[in-house]
JSON list of C-alpha atoms in Angstrom, two decimals:
[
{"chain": "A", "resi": 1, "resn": "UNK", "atom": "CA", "xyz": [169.55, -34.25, 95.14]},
{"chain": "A", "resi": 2, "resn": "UNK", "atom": "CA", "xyz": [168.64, -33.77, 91.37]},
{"chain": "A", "resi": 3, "resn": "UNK", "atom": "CA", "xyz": [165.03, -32.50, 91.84]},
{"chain": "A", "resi": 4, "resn": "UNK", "atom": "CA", "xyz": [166.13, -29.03, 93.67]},
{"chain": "A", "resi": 5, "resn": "UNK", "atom": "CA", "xyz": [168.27, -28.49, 90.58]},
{"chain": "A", "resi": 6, "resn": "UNK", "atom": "CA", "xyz": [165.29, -29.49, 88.48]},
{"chain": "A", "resi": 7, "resn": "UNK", "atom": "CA", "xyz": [162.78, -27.00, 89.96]},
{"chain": "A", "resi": 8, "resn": "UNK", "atom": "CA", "xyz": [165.93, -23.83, 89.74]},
{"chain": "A", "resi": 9, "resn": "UNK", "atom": "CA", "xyz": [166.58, -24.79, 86.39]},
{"chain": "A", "resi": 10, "resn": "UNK", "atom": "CA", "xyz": [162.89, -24.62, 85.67]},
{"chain": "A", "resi": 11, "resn": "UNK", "atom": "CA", "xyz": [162.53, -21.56, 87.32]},
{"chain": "A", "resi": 12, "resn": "UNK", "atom": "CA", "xyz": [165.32, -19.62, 85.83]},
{"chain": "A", "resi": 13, "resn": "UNK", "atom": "CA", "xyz": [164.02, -20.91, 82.29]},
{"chain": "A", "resi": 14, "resn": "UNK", "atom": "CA", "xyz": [160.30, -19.64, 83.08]},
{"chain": "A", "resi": 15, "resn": "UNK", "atom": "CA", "xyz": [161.72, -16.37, 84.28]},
{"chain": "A", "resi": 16, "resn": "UNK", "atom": "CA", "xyz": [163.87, -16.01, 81.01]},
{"chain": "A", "resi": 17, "resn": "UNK", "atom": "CA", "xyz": [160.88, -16.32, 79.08]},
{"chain": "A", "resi": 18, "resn": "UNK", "atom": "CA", "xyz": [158.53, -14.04, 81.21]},
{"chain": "A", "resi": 19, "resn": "UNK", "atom": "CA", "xyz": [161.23, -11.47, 80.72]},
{"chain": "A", "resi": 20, "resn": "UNK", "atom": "CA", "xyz": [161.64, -11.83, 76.89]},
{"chain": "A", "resi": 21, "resn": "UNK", "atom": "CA", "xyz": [157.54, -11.33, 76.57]},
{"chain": "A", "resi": 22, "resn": "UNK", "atom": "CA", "xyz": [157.89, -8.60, 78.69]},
{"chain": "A", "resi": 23, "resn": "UNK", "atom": "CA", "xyz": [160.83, -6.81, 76.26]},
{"chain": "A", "resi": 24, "resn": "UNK", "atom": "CA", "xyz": [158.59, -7.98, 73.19]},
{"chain": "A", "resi": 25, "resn": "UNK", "atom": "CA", "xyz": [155.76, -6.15, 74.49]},
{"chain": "A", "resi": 26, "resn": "UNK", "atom": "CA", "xyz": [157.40, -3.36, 75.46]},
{"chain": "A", "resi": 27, "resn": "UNK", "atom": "CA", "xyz": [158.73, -3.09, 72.36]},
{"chain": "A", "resi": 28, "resn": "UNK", "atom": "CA", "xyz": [155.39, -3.29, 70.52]},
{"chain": "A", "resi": 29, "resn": "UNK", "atom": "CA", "xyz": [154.13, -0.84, 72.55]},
{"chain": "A", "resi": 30, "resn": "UNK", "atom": "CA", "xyz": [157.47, 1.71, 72.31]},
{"chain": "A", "resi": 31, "resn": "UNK", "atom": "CA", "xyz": [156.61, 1.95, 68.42]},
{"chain": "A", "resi": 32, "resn": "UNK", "atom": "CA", "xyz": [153.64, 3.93, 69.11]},
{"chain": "A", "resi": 33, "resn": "UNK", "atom": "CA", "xyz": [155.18, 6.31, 71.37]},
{"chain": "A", "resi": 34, "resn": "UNK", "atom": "CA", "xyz": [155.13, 10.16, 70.46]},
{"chain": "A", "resi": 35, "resn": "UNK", "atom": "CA", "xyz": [158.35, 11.95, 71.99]},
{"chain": "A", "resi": 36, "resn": "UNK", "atom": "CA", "xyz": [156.51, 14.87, 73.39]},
{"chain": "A", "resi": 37, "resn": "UNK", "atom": "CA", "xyz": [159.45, 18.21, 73.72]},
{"chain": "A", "resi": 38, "resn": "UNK", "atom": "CA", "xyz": [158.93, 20.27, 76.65]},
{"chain": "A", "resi": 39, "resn": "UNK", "atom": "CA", "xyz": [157.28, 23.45, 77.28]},
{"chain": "A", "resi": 40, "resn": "UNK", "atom": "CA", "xyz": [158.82, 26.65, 76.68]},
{"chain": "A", "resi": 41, "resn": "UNK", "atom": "CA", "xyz": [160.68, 28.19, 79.25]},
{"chain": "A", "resi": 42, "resn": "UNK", "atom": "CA", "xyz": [162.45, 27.22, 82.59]},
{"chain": "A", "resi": 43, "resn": "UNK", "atom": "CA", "xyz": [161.83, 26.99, 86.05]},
{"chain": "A", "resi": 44, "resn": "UNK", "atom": "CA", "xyz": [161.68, 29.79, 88.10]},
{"chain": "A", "resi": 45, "resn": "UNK", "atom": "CA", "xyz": [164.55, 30.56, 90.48]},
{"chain": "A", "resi": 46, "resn": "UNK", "atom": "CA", "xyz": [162.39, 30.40, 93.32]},
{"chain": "A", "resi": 47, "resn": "UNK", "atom": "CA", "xyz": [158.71, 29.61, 94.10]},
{"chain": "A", "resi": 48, "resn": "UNK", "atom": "CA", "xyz": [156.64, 32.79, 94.41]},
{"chain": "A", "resi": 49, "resn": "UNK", "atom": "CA", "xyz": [153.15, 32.13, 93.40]},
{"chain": "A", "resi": 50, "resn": "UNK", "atom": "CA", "xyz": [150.75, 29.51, 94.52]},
{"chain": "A", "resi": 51, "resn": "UNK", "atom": "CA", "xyz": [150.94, 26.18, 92.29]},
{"chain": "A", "resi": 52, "resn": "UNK", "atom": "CA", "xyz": [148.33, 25.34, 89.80]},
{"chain": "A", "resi": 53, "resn": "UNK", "atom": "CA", "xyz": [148.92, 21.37, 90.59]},
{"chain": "A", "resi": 54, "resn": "UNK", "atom": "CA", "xyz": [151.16, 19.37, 93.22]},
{"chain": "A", "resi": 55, "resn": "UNK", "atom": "CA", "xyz": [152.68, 16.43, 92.50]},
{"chain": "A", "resi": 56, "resn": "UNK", "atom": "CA", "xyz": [153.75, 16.54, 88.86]},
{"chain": "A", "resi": 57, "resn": "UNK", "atom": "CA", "xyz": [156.31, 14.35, 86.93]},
{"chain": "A", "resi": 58, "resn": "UNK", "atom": "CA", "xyz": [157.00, 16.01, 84.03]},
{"chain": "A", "resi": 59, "resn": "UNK", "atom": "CA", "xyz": [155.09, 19.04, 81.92]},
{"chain": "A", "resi": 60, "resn": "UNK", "atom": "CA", "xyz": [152.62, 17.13, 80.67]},
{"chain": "A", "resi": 61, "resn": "UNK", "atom": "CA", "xyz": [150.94, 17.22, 83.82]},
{"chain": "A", "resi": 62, "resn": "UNK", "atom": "CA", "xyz": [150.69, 20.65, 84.38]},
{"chain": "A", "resi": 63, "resn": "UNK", "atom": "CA", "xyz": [147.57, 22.83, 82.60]},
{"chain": "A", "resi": 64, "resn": "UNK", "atom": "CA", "xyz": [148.27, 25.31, 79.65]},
{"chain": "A", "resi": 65, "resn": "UNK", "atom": "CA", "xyz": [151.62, 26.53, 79.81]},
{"chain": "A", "resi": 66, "resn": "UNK", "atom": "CA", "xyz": [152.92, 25.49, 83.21]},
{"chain": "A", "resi": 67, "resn": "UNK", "atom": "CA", "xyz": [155.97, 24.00, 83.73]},
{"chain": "A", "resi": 68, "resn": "UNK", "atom": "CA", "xyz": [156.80, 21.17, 86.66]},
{"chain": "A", "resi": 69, "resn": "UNK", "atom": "CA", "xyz": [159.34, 22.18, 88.47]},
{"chain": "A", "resi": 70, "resn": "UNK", "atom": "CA", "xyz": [161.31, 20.35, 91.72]},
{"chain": "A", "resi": 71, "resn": "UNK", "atom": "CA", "xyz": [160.95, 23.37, 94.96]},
{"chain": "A", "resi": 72, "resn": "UNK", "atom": "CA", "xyz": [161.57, 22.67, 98.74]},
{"chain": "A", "resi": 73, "resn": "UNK", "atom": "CA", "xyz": [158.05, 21.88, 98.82]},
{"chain": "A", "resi": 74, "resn": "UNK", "atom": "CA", "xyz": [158.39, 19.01, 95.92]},
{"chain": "A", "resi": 75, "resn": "UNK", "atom": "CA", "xyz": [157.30, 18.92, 92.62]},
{"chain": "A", "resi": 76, "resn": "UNK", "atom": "CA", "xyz": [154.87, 21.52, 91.45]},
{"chain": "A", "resi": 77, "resn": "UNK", "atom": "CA", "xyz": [152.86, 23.16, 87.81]},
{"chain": "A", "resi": 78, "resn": "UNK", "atom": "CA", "xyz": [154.11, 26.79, 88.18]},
{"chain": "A", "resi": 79, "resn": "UNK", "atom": "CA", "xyz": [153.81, 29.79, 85.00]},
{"chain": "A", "resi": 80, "resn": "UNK", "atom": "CA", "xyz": [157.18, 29.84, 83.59]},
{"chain": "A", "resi": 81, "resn": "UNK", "atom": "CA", "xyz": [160.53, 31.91, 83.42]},
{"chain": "A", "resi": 82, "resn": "UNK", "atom": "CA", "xyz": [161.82, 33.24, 80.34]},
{"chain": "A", "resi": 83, "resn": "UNK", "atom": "CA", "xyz": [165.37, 34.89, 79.56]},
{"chain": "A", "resi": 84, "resn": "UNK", "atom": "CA", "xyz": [164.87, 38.18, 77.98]},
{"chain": "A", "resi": 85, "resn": "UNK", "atom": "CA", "xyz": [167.48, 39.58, 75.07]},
{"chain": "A", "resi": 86, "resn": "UNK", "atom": "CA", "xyz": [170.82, 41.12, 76.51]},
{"chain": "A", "resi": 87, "resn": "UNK", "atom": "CA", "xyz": [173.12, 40.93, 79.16]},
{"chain": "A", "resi": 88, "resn": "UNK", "atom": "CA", "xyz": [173.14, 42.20, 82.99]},
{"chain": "A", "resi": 89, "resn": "UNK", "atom": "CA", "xyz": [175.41, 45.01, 83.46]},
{"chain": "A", "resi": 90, "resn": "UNK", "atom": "CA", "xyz": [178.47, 44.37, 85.24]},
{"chain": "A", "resi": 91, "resn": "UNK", "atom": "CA", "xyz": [178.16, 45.48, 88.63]},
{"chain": "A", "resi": 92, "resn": "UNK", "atom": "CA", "xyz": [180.58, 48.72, 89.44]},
{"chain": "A", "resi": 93, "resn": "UNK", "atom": "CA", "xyz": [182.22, 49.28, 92.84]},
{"chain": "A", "resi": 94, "resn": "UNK", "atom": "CA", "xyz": [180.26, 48.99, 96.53]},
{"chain": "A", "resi": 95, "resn": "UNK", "atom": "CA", "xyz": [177.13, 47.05, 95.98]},
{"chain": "A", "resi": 96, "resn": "UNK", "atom": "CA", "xyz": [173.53, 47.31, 95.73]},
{"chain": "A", "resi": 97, "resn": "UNK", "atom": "CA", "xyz": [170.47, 47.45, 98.08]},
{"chain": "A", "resi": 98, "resn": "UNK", "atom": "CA", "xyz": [170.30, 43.98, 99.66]},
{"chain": "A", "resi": 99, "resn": "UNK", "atom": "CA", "xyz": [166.87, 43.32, 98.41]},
{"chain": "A", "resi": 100, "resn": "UNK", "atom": "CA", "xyz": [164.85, 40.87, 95.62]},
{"chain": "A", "resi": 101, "resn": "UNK", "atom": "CA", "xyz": [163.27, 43.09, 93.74]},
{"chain": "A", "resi": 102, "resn": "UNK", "atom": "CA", "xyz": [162.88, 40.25, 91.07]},
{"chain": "A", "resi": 103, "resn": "UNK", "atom": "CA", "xyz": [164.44, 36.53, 90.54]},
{"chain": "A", "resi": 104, "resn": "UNK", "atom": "CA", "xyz": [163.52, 36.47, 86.79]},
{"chain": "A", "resi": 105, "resn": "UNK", "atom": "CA", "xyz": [163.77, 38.34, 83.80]},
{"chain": "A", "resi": 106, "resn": "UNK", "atom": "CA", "xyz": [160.02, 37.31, 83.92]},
{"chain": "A", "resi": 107, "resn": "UNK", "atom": "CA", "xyz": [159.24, 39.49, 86.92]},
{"chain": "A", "resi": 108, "resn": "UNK", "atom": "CA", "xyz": [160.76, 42.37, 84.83]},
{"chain": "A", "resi": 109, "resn": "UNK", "atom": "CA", "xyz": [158.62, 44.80, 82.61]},
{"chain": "A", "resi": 110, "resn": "UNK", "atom": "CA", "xyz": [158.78, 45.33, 78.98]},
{"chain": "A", "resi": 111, "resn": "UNK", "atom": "CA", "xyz": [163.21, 45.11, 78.05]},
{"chain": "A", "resi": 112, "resn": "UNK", "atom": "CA", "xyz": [164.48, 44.75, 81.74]},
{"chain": "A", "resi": 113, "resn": "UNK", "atom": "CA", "xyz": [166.35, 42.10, 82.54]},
{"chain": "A", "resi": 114, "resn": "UNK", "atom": "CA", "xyz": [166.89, 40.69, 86.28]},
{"chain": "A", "resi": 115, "resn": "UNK", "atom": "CA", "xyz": [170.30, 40.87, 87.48]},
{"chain": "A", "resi": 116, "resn": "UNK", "atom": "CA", "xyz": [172.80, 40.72, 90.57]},
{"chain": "A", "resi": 117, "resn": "UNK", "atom": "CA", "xyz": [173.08, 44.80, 92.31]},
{"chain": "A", "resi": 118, "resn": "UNK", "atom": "CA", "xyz": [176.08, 43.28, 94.50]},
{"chain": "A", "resi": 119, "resn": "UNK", "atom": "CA", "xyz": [173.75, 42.50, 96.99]},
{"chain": "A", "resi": 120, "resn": "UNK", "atom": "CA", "xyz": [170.37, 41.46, 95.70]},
{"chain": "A", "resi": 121, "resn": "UNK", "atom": "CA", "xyz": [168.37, 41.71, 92.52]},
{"chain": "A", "resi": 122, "resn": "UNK", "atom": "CA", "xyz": [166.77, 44.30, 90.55]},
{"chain": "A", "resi": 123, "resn": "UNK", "atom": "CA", "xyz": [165.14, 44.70, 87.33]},
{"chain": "A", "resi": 124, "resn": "UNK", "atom": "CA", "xyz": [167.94, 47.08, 85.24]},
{"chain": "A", "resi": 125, "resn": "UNK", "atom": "CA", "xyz": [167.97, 47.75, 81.63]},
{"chain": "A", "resi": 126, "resn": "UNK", "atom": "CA", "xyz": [170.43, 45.18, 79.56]},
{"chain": "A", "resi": 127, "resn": "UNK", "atom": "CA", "xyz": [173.36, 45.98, 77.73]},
{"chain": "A", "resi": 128, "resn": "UNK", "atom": "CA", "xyz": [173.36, 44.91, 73.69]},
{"chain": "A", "resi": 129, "resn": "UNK", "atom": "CA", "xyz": [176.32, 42.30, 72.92]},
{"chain": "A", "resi": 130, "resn": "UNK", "atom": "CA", "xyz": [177.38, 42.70, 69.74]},
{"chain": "A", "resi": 131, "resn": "UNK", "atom": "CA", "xyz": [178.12, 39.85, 67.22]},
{"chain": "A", "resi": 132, "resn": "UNK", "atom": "CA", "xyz": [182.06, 38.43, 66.48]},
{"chain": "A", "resi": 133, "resn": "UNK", "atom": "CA", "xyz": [184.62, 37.85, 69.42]},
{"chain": "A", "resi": 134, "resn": "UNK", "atom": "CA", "xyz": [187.13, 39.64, 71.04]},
{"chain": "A", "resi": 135, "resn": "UNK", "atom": "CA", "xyz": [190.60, 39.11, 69.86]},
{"chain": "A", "resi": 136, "resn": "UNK", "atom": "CA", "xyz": [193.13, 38.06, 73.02]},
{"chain": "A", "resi": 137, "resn": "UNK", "atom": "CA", "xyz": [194.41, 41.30, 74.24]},
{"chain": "A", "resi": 138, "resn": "UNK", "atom": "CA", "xyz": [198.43, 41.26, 73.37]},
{"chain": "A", "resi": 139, "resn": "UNK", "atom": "CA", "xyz": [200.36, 44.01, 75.11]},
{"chain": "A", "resi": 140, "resn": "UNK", "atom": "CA", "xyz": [197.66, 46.82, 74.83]},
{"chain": "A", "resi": 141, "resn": "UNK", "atom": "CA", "xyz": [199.08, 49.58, 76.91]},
{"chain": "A", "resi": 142, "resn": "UNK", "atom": "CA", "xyz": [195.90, 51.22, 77.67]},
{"chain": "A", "resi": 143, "resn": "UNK", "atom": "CA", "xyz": [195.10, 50.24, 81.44]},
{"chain": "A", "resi": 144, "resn": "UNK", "atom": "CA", "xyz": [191.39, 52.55, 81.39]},
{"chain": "A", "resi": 145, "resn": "UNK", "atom": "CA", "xyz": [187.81, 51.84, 80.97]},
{"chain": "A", "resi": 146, "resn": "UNK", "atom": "CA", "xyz": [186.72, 53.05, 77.52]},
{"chain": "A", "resi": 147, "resn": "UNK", "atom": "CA", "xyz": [183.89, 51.23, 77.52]},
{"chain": "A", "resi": 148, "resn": "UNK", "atom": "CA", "xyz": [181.93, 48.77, 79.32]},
{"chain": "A", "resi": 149, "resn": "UNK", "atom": "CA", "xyz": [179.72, 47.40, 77.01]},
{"chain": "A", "resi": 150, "resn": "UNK", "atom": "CA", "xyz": [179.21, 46.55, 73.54]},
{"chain": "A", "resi": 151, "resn": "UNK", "atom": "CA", "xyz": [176.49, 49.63, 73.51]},
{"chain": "A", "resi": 152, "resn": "UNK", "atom": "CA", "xyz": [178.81, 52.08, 74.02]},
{"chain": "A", "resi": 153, "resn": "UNK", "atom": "CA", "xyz": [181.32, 51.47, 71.03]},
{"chain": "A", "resi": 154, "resn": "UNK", "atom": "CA", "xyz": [180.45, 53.12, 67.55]},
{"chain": "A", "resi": 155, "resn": "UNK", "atom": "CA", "xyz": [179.31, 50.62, 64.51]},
{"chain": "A", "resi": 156, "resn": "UNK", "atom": "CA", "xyz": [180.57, 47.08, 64.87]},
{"chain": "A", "resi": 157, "resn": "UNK", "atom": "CA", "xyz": [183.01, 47.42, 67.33]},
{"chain": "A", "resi": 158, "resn": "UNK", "atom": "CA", "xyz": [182.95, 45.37, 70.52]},
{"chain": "A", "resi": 159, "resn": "UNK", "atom": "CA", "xyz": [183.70, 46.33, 74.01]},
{"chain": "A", "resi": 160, "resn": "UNK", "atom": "CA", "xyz": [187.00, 44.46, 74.48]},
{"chain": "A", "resi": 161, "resn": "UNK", "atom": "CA", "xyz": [189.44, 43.42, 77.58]},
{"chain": "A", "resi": 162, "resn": "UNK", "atom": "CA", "xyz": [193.21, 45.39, 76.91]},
{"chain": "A", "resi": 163, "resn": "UNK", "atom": "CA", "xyz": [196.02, 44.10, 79.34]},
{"chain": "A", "resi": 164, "resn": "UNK", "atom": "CA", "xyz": [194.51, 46.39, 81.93]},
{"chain": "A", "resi": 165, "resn": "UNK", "atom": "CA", "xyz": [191.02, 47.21, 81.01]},
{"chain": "A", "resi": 166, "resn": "UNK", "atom": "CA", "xyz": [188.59, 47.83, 77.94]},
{"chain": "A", "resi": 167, "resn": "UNK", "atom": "CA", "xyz": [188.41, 49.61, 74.75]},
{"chain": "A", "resi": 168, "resn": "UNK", "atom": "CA", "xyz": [186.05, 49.04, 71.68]},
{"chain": "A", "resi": 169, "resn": "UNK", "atom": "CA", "xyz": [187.94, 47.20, 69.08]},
{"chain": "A", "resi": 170, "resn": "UNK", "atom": "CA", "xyz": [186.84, 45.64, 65.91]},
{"chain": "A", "resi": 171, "resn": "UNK", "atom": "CA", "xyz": [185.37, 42.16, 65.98]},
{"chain": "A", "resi": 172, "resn": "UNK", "atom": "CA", "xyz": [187.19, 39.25, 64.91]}
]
């Protein structure tokens, strides 16, 4: 009866130590390790060009400046996305042609930005946002649209919500 307790506790004790060389050598081998950041930009909304690779894990695999990035299709080196300056318009009433025009700022040319019509997207120029916050609206009786963006309001001022719509107001 006491030899199959013999051979498990030899076992378990020669597994301990295979797993404490392992972690010591892992170790050793983490202190050369270089954390390499990721490539600029992001992934692209939705796959419209042929791959450069297939099969990537991470950025490192893809050449130049691709990015890998998960699609239906798996994981694949694409060119990628970037997020131009400004802010998409907000969209007034009906909606736009149901169309995708774009489905990054990337697909845009030189300032446009790619944003929601309603329907589908376009590329359409950007508004500026301002710096500062807008201060909580507290009983402003103006129920119009001034403004709808920080563009439109003279100096510093911000495009701000009132209790029933927007006016440019000083930062806070």
């Amino acid at each position: 009866m006491e030899k199959p307790w013999c051979a498990v506790c030899a076992l378990i004790l020669a597994l301990g130590a295979f797993v404490h060389f392992n972690t010591v050598a892992a170790a050793d081998a983490g202190r050369d390790l270089k954390v390499i950041p990721p490539k600029p930009g992001h992934c692209p909304r939705r796959l419209n060009v042929v791959p450069s690779h297939k099969g990537c894990v991470c950025d490192e695999d893809c050449p130049a400046d691709h990015k890998c990035c998960v699609f239906d299709c798996g994981a694949v080196c694409v060119p990628p996305a970037f997020t131009k300056p400004g802010v998409c318009p907000r969209r007034r009433w009906g909606s736009g042609m149901c169309a995708e025009f774009c489905s990054n700022d990337s697909d845009c040319p030189s300032v446009l930005k790619c944003c929601h019509n309603g329907c589908g997207h376009q590329c359409i120029a950007p508004h500026t946002v301002k710096p500062g916050r807008c201060a909580l609206p507290q009983g402003t009786p103006m129920c119009a649209e001034y403004c709808y963006h920080d563009g439109q309001c003279p100096g510093e001022q911000k495009c701000c919500r009132t209790t029933c719509g927007h006016a440019c107001s000083e930062p806070c």
